[in-house]
Coordinates of C-alpha atoms and ligand atoms in Angstrom, one line a residue:
X1 CA -2.7 -4.6 22.6
X2 CA -2.3 -3.3 26.2
X3 CA -4.5 -4.4 29.0
X4 CA -8.0 -3.1 28.5
X5 CA -9.3 -0.4 30.7
X6 CA -12.8 -0.3 29.4
X7 CA -15.0 -3.2 28.3
X8 CA -18.2 -2.3 26.5
X9 CA -20.7 -5.1 26.0
X10 CA -23.9 -5.0 23.9
X11 CA -24.3 -1.3 24.3
X12 CA -27.6 -0.1 22.8
X13 CA -28.7 3.5 22.8
X14 CA -32.1 4.9 21.9
X15 CA -33.3 8.4 21.4
X16 CA -37.0 8.1 22.1
X17 CA -37.9 5.1 19.9
X18 CA -35.1 5.5 17.5
X19 CA -32.2 3.2 18.0
X20 CA -28.8 4.9 17.5
X21 CA -26.5 2.0 18.6
X22 CA -27.1 -1.7 18.0
X23 CA -25.2 -3.7 20.5
X24 CA -21.7 -2.3 20.5
X25 CA -19.1 -4.5 22.2
X26 CA -15.5 -3.4 22.3
X27 CA -12.5 -3.3 24.6
X28 CA -10.3 -0.2 24.9
X29 CA -6.7 -0.8 25.7
X30 CA -5.1 1.5 28.3
X31 CA -2.3 4.0 27.4
X32 CA -3.1 4.0 23.8
X33 CA -5.1 6.0 21.2
X34 CA -8.3 4.5 19.9
X35 CA -10.0 6.2 17.0
X36 CA -13.7 6.0 16.2
X37 CA -14.4 6.7 12.6
X38 CA -17.5 6.4 10.3
X39 CA -19.9 8.6 8.4
X40 CA -21.8 11.4 10.0
X41 CA -24.7 10.1 12.1
X42 CA -23.3 6.5 12.6
X43 CA -23.2 6.9 16.4
X44 CA -19.6 7.8 17.2
X45 CA -20.5 10.7 19.5
X46 CA -23.3 8.7 21.1
X47 CA -20.9 5.9 22.0
X48 CA -18.3 8.3 23.3
X49 CA -20.9 9.9 25.5
X50 CA -21.8 6.6 27.0
X51 CA -18.3 6.2 28.4
X52 CA -18.7 9.1 30.9
X53 CA -22.5 9.1 31.1
X54 CA -22.9 12.4 29.2
X55 CA -26.0 10.8 27.6
X56 CA -27.6 11.3 31.0
X57 CA -27.9 14.9 30.1
X58 CA -29.9 14.3 27.0
X59 CA -33.6 13.9 27.7
X60 CA -35.2 10.8 26.0
X61 CA -31.9 9.1 25.7
X62 CA -31.8 5.5 27.0
X63 CA -28.6 3.3 27.3
X64 CA -28.7 -0.4 27.7
X65 CA -25.9 -2.9 28.0
X66 CA -22.7 -2.9 30.1
X67 CA -19.7 -0.6 30.2
X68 CA -17.0 -1.6 32.7
X69 CA -14.3 0.8 33.6
X70 CA -11.7 -1.0 35.7
X71 CA -14.1 -3.5 37.3
X72 CA -16.8 -0.8 37.9
X73 CA -20.1 -0.8 36.0
X74 CA -20.4 2.7 34.5
X75 CA -24.1 2.3 33.5
X76 CA -25.1 1.4 37.1
X77 CA -25.4 3.3 40.3
X78 CA -22.1 5.1 40.5
X79 CA -20.9 8.6 41.4
X80 CA -21.2 10.2 38.0
X81 CA -19.2 13.3 39.1
X82 CA -16.3 11.0 40.1
X83 CA -16.7 9.1 36.8
X84 CA -16.5 12.3 34.8
X85 CA -13.4 13.2 36.7
X86 CA -11.8 9.9 35.7
X87 CA -13.1 10.1 32.2
X88 CA -12.6 13.6 30.9
X89 CA -14.0 15.1 27.7
X90 CA -12.8 17.5 25.0
X91 CA -15.2 18.7 22.4
X92 CA -15.0 19.7 18.7
X93 CA -15.3 23.4 19.3
X94 CA -12.9 24.7 22.0
X95 CA -15.1 25.8 24.8
X96 CA -13.0 27.7 27.4
X97 CA -15.0 29.3 30.2
X98 CA -15.1 33.2 30.0
X99 CA -12.5 33.6 32.7
X100 CA -8.7 33.7 33.1
X101 CA -6.4 31.0 31.8
X102 CA -5.5 30.1 35.3
X103 CA -9.1 29.9 36.5
X104 CA -10.1 27.7 33.6
X105 CA -7.6 25.0 34.6
X106 CA -8.2 25.5 38.3
X107 CA -12.0 25.2 37.8
X108 CA -12.2 21.4 38.2
X109 CA -9.8 21.1 41.2
X110 CA -11.7 24.0 42.9
X111 CA -15.0 22.2 42.4
X112 CA -13.5 19.2 44.0
X113 CA -12.6 21.1 47.1
X114 CA -9.0 22.2 46.5
X115 CA -8.6 25.7 47.9
X116 CA -4.9 25.9 48.8
X117 CA -3.3 28.5 46.5
X118 CA 0.1 26.8 46.2
X119 CA -1.5 23.4 45.6
X120 CA -3.8 24.9 42.9
X121 CA -0.9 26.6 41.3
X122 CA 1.0 23.4 41.1
X123 CA -1.9 21.5 39.5
X124 CA -2.5 24.3 37.0
X125 CA 1.1 24.6 35.9
X126 CA 1.5 20.9 35.6
X127 CA -1.6 20.5 33.5
X128 CA -0.6 23.4 31.2
X129 CA 2.8 21.8 30.8
X130 CA 1.3 18.5 30.0
X131 CA -1.0 20.1 27.4
X132 CA 2.1 21.7 25.8
X133 CA 0.7 25.2 26.5
X134 CA 2.6 26.4 29.5
X135 CA 5.5 28.1 27.6
X136 CA 3.1 30.1 25.5
X137 CA 0.9 31.4 28.3
X138 CA 3.1 31.4 31.4
X139 CA 3.2 35.3 31.6
X140 CA -0.5 35.6 30.8
X141 CA -2.2 33.3 33.3
X142 CA -4.4 36.1 34.6
X143 CA -5.6 37.0 31.1
X144 CA -8.9 35.9 29.6
X145 CA -8.8 32.5 28.0
X146 CA -11.0 33.9 25.2
X147 CA -8.0 35.9 23.9
X148 CA -6.1 32.7 22.9
X149 CA -6.0 31.3 19.4
X150 CA -8.3 28.4 18.6
X151 CA -5.5 25.9 18.8
X152 CA -4.4 27.3 22.2
X153 CA -7.9 27.2 23.4
X154 CA -8.2 23.6 22.5
X155 CA -5.0 22.8 24.4
X156 CA -6.4 24.8 27.3
X157 CA -9.4 22.6 27.3
X158 CA -7.1 19.6 27.3
X159 CA -5.3 21.1 30.3
X160 CA -8.6 21.7 32.0
X161 CA -9.5 18.0 31.6
X162 CA -6.0 16.9 32.7
X163 CA -6.3 19.0 35.9
X164 CA -9.0 16.7 37.1
X165 CA -6.4 13.9 37.0
X166 CA -8.3 11.6 34.7
X167 CA -7.4 8.1 33.5
X168 CA -9.3 8.4 30.2
X169 CA -9.7 11.3 27.8
X170 CA -12.6 11.4 25.4
X171 CA -12.1 13.7 22.4
X172 CA -14.9 14.3 19.9
X173 CA -13.4 15.6 16.7
X174 CA -10.9 17.8 18.7
X175 CA -9.1 19.2 15.6
X176 CA -11.9 19.6 13.1
X177 CA -12.2 23.3 13.9
X178 CA -8.5 23.9 13.8
X179 CA -5.9 24.8 11.1
X180 CA -3.3 22.2 10.0
X181 CA -0.5 23.6 12.3
X182 CA -2.7 23.6 15.4
X183 CA -4.0 20.1 14.4
X184 CA -0.4 18.8 14.2
X185 CA 0.3 20.2 17.6
X186 CA -2.7 18.4 19.1
X187 CA -1.7 15.1 17.4
X188 CA 1.8 15.4 18.7
X189 CA 0.3 16.1 22.1
X190 CA -1.9 13.1 22.0
X191 CA 1.1 10.9 21.2
X192 CA 2.8 12.3 24.3
X193 CA -0.3 12.0 26.5
X194 CA -1.0 8.3 25.7
X195 CA 2.1 7.4 27.7
X196 CA 0.0 8.3 30.8
X197 CA -3.6 8.4 29.7
X198 CA -6.0 6.4 27.6
X199 CA -7.3 8.4 24.6
X200 CA -10.5 7.7 22.7
X201 CA -10.9 10.1 19.8
X202 CA -13.7 10.5 17.3
X203 CA -12.3 11.8 14.1
X204 CA -13.5 12.6 10.6
X205 CA -9.9 12.8 9.4
X206 CA -8.9 9.3 8.3
X207 CA -5.3 10.4 7.9
X208 CA -5.3 11.5 11.5
X209 CA -6.5 8.1 12.7
X210 CA -3.8 6.5 10.6
X211 CA -1.1 8.8 11.9
X212 CA -1.8 8.6 15.6
X213 CA -4.4 5.9 16.5
X214 CA -3.1 2.5 17.7
X215 CA -6.4 0.9 17.0
X216 CA -9.4 2.1 15.0
X217 CA -13.1 1.3 15.2
X218 CA -15.3 1.7 12.1
X219 CA -19.0 2.5 12.9
X220 CA -21.7 2.4 10.3
X221 CA -25.4 3.1 11.0
X222 CA -25.1 2.3 14.6
X223 CA -23.1 -0.9 14.3
X224 CA -19.5 -1.5 14.9
X225 CA -18.4 -3.0 11.6
X226 CA -14.7 -3.5 12.3
X227 CA -12.3 -2.8 15.1
X228 CA -8.6 -3.6 15.1
X229 CA -5.0 -2.3 14.6
X230 CA -5.2 0.9 12.6
X231 CA -2.6 -0.2 10.1
X232 CA -4.6 -3.4 9.3
X233 CA -7.9 -1.6 9.3
X234 CA -6.7 1.0 6.8
X235 CA -4.5 -1.1 4.6
X236 CA -6.2 -4.5 4.8
X237 CA -9.7 -4.2 6.1
X238 CA -11.7 -7.4 6.7
X239 CA -15.1 -6.0 5.8
X240 CA -16.1 -4.6 2.4
X241 CA -17.9 -1.7 4.0
X242 CA -14.7 -0.7 5.8
X243 CA -12.8 -0.9 2.6
X244 CA -15.3 1.3 0.8
X245 CA -15.2 3.8 3.6
X246 CA -11.4 4.0 4.0
X247 CA -10.9 4.2 0.3
X248 CA -13.2 7.2 0.2
X249 CA -16.1 5.5 -1.7
X250 CA -18.6 7.1 0.7
X251 CA -18.7 9.1 3.8
Ligands
ADP1 N1 -29.8 14.4 21.1 C1 -30.3 13.6 20.2 N2 -31.6 13.4 20.0 C2 -32.1 12.6 19.0 N3 -31.3 11.9 18.2 C3 -30.0 12.1 18.3 C4 -29.4 12.9 19.3 N4 -28.0 12.8 19.1 C5 -27.8 12.0 18.1 N5 -29.0 11.5 17.6 C6 -29.1 10.6 16.5 O1 -28.4 9.4 16.8 C7 -27.6 9.0 15.6 C8 -26.1 9.0 15.9 O2 -25.7 10.3 16.1 P1 -24.2 10.7 16.6 O3 -23.9 9.8 17.7 O4 -24.2 12.2 16.8 O5 -23.4 10.3 15.3 P2 -21.9 10.7 14.8 O6 -21.2 11.3 16.0 O7 -21.3 9.5 14.3 O8 -22.1 11.8 13.7 C9 -28.0 9.9 14.5 O9 -29.1 9.3 13.8 C10 -28.5 11.2 15.2 O10 -29.5 11.9 14.5
MG2 MG1 -20.4 13.2 16.3

């Protein structure tokens, strides 16, 4: 495994009095793809949201434990806007803003004070290229993002995240609303992006985790049951619960 960029230690999350995560400890290697799998409600999204403090936005949600991103404690007193710039997020349902393709990607950089037109253009084009979308939209940058197909919208959301120049990309079931061809494009894109970024992806699709994730973490009822190389976890799991899940006995 590569050098770890994130170290989570004893992370517990509560919604009101209900505990959703019970002491999760895991290290995320940089420039790789980590898949989070497990049945619905096991805490995958909750854990993902801890990594860029999105749980702050949920009333009655309390996070305990430690998450260190390159020596910096994420759960402590840090600049959350800067954290979210470093740790970008892509959601299940593509959620482009109701504005032009260009403005969607330029949104983050503008918020961070970049006004120069040439500079913005450079950032937008580079992000669209990295998201494998540029060739499809280069003549339509002024058109509404809402006119794009679902798969294109999702790649636009990835471009929007990339324009903030992140280190880590969190993806919460990024292909579950997409058709197989669009899904394949996103998977291919992730394999390309991991050369530069660290990707942590929640997926319901076990085949997807097997195809693209370097390592996979299996969550069950708020516990991390097993975490390791994807190939091992899927073909020779250490824990009976993992075996039952990856062989489709429940979930
Ligand atoms: N905003 C919320 N308020 C209260 N409970 C929540 C909230 N979000 C998630 N939960 C609960 O936390 C647990 C884990 O949910 P979640 O992280 O969404 O699981 P997963 O992504 O694996 O499906 C579930 O029991 C869920 O009902
Ligand atoms: Mg979820």
